[in-house]
Short mmCIF file of C-alpha atoms in Angstrom, two decimals:
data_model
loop_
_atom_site.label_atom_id
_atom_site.label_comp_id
_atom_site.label_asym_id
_atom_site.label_seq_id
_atom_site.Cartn_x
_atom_site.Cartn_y
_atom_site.Cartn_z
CA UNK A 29 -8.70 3.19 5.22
CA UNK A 30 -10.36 0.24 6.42
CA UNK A 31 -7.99 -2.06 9.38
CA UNK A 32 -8.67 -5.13 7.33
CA UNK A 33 -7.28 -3.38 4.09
CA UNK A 34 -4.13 -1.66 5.12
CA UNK A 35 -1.62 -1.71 2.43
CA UNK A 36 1.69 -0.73 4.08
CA UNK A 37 3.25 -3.46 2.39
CA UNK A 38 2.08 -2.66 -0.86
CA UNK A 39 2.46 0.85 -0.95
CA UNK A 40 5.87 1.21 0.78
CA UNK A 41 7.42 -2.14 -0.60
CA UNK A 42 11.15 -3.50 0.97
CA UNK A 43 10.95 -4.36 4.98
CA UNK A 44 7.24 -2.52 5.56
CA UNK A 45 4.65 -4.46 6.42
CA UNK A 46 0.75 -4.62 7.34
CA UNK A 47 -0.16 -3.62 11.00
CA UNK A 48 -3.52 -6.15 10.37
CA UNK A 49 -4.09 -8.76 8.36
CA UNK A 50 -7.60 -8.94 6.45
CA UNK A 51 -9.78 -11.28 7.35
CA UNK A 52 -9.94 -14.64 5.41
CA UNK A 53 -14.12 -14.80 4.76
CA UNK A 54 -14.42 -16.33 1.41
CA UNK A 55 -11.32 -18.61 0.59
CA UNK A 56 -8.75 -16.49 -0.47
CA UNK A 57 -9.80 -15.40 -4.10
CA UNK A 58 -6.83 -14.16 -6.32
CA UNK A 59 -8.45 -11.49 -8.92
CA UNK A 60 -6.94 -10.00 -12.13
CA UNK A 61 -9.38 -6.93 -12.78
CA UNK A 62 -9.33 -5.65 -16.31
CA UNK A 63 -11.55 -3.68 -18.49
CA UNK A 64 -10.89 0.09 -20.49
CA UNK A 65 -10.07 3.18 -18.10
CA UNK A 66 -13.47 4.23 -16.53
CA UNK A 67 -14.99 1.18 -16.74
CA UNK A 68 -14.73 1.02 -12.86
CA UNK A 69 -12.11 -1.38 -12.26
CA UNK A 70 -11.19 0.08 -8.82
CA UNK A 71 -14.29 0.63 -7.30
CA UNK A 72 -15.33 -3.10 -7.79
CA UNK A 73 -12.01 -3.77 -6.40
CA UNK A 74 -13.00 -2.23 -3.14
CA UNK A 75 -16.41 -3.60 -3.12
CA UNK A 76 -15.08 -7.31 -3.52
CA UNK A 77 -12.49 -6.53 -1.28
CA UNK A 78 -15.07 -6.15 1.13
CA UNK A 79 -17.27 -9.04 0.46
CA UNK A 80 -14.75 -11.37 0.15
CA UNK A 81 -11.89 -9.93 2.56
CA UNK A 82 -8.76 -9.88 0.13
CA UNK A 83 -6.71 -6.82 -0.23
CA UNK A 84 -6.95 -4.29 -3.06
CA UNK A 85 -3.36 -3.95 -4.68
CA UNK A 86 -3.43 -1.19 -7.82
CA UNK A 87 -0.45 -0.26 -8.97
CA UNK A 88 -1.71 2.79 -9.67
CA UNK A 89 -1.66 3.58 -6.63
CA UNK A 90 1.80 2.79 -5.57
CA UNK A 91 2.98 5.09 -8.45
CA UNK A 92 0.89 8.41 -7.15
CA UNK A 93 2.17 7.70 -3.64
CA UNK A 94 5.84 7.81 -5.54
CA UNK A 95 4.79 10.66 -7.03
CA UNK A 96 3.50 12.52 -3.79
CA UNK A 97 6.85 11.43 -1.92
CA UNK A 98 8.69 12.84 -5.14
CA UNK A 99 6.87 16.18 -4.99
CA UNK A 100 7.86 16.51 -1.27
CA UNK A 101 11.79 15.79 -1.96
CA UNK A 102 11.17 12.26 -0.72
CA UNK A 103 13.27 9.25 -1.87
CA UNK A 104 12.54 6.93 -3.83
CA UNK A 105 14.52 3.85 -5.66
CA UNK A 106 15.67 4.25 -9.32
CA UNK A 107 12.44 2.15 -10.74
CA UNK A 108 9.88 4.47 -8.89
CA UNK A 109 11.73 7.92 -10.31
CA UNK A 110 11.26 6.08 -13.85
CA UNK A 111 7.96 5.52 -13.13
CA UNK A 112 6.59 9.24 -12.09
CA UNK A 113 8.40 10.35 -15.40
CA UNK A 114 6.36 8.30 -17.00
CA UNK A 115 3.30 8.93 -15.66
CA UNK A 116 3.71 12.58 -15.62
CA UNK A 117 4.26 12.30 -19.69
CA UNK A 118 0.94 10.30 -19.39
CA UNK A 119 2.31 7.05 -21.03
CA UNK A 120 2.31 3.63 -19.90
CA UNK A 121 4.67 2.39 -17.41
CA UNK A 122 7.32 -0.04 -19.02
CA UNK A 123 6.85 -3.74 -17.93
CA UNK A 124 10.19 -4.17 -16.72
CA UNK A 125 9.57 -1.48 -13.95
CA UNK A 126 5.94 -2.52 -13.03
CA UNK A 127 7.40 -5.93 -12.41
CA UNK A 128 10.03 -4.88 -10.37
CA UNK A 129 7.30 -3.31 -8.45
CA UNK A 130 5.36 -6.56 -8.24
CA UNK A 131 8.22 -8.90 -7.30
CA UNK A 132 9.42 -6.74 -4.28
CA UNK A 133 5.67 -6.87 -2.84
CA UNK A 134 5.73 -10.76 -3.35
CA UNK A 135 4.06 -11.02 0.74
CA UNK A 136 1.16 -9.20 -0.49
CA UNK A 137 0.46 -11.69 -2.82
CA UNK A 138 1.01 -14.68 -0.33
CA UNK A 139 -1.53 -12.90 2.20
CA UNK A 140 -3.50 -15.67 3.52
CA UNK A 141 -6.41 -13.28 2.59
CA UNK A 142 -6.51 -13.34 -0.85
CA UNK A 143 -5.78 -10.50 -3.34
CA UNK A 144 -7.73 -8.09 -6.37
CA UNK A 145 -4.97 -6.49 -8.49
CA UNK A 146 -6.30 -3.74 -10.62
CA UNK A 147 -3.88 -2.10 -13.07
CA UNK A 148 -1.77 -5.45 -13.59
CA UNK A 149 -1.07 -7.31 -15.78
CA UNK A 150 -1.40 -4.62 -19.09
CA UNK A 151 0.47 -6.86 -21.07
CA UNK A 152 0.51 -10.52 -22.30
CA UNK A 153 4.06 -10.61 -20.46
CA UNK A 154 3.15 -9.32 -17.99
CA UNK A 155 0.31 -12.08 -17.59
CA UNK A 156 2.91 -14.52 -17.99
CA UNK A 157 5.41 -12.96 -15.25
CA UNK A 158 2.60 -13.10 -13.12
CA UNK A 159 1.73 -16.31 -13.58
CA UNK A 160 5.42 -17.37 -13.03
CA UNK A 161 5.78 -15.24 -9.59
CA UNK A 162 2.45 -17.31 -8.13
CA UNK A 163 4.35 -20.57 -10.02
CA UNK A 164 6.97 -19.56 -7.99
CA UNK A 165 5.45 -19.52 -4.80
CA UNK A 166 2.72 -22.69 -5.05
CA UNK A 167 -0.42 -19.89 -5.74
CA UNK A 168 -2.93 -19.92 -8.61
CA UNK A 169 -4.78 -17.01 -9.62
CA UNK A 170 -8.38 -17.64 -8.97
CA UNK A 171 -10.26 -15.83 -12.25
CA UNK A 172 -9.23 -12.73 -14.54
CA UNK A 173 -12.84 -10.56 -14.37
CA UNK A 174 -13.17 -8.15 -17.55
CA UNK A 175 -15.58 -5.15 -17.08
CA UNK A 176 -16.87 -4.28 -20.57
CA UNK A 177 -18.33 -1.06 -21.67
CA UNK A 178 -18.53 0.91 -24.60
CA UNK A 179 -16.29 3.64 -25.36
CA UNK A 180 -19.23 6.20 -24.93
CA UNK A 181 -19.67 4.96 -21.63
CA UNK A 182 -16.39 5.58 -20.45
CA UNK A 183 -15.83 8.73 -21.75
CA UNK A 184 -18.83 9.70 -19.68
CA UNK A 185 -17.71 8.39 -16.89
CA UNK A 186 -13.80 9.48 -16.52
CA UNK A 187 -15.20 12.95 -17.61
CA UNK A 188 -17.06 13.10 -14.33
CA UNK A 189 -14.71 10.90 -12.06
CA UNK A 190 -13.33 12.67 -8.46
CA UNK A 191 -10.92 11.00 -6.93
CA UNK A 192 -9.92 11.42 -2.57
CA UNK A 193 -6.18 11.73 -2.33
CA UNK A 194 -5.92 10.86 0.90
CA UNK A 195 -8.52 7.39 1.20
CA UNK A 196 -8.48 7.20 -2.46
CA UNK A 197 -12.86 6.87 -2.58
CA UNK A 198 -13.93 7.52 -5.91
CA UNK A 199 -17.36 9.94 -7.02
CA UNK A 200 -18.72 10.81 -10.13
CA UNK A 201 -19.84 14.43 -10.33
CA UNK A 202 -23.17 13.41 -11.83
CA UNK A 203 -23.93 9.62 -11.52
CA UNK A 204 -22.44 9.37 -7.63
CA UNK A 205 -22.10 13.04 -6.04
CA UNK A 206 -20.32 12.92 -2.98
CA UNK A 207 -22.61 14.87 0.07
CA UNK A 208 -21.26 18.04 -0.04
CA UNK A 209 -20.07 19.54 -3.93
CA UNK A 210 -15.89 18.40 -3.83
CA UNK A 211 -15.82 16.82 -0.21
CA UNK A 212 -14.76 13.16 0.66
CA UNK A 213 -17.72 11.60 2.28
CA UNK A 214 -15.22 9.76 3.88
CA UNK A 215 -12.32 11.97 5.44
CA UNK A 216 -13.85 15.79 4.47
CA UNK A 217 -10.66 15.93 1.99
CA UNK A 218 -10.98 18.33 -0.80
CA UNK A 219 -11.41 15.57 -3.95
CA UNK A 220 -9.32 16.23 -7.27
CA UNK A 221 -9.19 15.05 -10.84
CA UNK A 222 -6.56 12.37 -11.20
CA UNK A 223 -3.50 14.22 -13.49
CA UNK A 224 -4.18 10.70 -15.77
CA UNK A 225 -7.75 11.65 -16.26
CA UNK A 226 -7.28 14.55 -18.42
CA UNK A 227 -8.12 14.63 -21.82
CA UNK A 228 -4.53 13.90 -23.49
CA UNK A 229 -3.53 11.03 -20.81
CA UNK A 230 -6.91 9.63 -21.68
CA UNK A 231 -6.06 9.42 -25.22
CA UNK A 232 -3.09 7.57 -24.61
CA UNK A 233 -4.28 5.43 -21.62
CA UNK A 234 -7.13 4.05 -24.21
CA UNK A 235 -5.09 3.52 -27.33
CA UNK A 236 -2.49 1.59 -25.46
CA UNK A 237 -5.72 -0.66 -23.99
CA UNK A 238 -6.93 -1.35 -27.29
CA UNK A 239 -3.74 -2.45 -28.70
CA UNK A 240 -3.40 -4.70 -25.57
CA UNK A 241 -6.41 -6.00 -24.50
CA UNK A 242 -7.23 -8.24 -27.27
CA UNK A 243 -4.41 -10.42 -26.75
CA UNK A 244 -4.74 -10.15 -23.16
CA UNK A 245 -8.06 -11.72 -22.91
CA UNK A 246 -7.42 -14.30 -25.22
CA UNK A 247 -4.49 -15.32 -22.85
CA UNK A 248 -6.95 -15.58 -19.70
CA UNK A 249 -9.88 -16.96 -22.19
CA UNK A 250 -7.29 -19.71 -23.35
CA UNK A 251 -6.59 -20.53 -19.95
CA UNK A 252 -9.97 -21.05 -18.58
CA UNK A 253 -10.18 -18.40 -16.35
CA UNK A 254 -11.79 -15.08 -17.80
CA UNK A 255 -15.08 -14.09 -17.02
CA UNK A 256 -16.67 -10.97 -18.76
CA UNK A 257 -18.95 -8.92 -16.39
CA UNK A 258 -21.78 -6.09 -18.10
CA UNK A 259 -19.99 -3.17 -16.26
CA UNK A 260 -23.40 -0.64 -17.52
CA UNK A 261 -24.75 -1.03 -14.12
CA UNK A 262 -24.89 0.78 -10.48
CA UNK A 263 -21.14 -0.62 -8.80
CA UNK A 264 -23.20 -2.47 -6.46
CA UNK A 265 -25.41 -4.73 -8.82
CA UNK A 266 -21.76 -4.85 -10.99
CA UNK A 267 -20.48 -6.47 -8.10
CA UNK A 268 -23.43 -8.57 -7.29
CA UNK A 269 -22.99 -10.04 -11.13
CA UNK A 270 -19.39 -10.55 -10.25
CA UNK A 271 -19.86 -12.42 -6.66
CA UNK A 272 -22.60 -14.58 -9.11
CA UNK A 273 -20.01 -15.31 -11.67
CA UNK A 274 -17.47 -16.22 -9.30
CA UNK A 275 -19.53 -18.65 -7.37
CA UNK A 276 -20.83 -20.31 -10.57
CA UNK A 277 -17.13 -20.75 -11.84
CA UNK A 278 -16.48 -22.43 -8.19
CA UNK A 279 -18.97 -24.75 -8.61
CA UNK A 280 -18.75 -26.04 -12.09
CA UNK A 281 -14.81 -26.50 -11.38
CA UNK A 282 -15.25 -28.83 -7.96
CA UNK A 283 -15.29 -32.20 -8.03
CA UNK A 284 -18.65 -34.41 -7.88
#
């Protein structure tokens, strides 16, 4: 894990907190990532993470590392144990747990670095909790980005998608091999399939997007801030478009 992008804080929740704090190199952007499973919400998290020195918070990832400390008779709080049963059934976490989860880790969303959150909101509520949490402590979320691509597409891509359990760098067996067949490039860590990539937690992880993402959009469209991004391109050119996008929004919003 990078220094600049430790996420203590997020993980852990309650008293933890960051060792390092990321560096503030681009104004402190606050990104809503959404788009379909596969359609490589999380890698462009990481990549803008590192061009414009936020920190990546994916609730998806808080949720495995419950699941991990569960596995290893760790303890967790009452939300978190809901949570891995859900997950583990491969349905969709209820909003009043995910928002628990959210308003515990309200530091990471005041760090002075900016933020990308990628797996939240799902839900038109949950838009509007988030938007009253930032209310709530004098922030403004910078731009919702949506990553389209067709359903082909993704079913292409989560069919091929290796995930590192311990730095959490994502592969594709075919379109982005890591070095050596299963390693981490990163940390030499065996790579795995995530249990919420299979074929039946794929099902459901699509037909609950589809039934929420219309309304979703239409929330961030209404409020001037989505911006739909071609995702059928390398990650890198995907996040080139998005670094465009974002600076053309900038500009038409500033005065003069």
């Amino acid at each position: 894990m990078n220094e600049l992008h430790e996420r203590n804080a997020w993980l852990n929740g309650g008293v933890a907190f960051c060792a390092t704090h990321p560096a503030q190199r681009w104004g402190s952007c606050r990104l809503v990532l959404l788009g379909a499973p596969g359609s490589g919400k999380g890698t462009q998290a990481g990549l803008l993470c590192e061009r414009l020195g936020g920190c990546h918070l994916p609730t998806g990832d808080v949720f495995r590392a419950a699941r991990a400390r569960a596995s290893s008779n760790g303890k967790l709080s009452s939300e978190l144990e809901q949570a891995v049963g859900y997950m583990r059934r491969g349905e969709l976490v209820p909003d009043e747990i995910v928002l628990a989860l959210v308003r515990h880790r309200g530091q990471c969303l005041r760090c002075a670095g900016g933020f990308v959150l990628d797996g939240f909101p799902r839900t038109v509520d949950q838009a509007e909790a988030l938007h009253k949490i930032l209310q709530g402590e004098n922030l403004a979320l910078t731009a919702a980005i949506h990553y389209e691509l067709s359903g082909d597409q993704v079913v292409a891509r989560l069919s091929g998608r290796r995930i590192c359990p311990d730095c959490k760098a994502s592969f594709h067996v075919a379109k982005q091999p890591p070095q050596a067949e299963g390693i981490c490039d990163h940390c030499g860590v065996r790579l795995i399939q995530r249990e919420d990539d299979q074929p039946e937690s794929i099902r459901v992880r699509m037909r609950t997007y589809q039934e929420n993402a219309a309304p979703l959009l239409d929330f961030y469209r209404n409020r001037g801030l989505l911006i739909s991004i071609d995702a059928d391109s390398s990650p890198v050119e995907t996040c080139e478009r998005t670094i465009t996008a974002l600076t053309d929004a900038a500009a038409a919003t500033s005065p003069g």
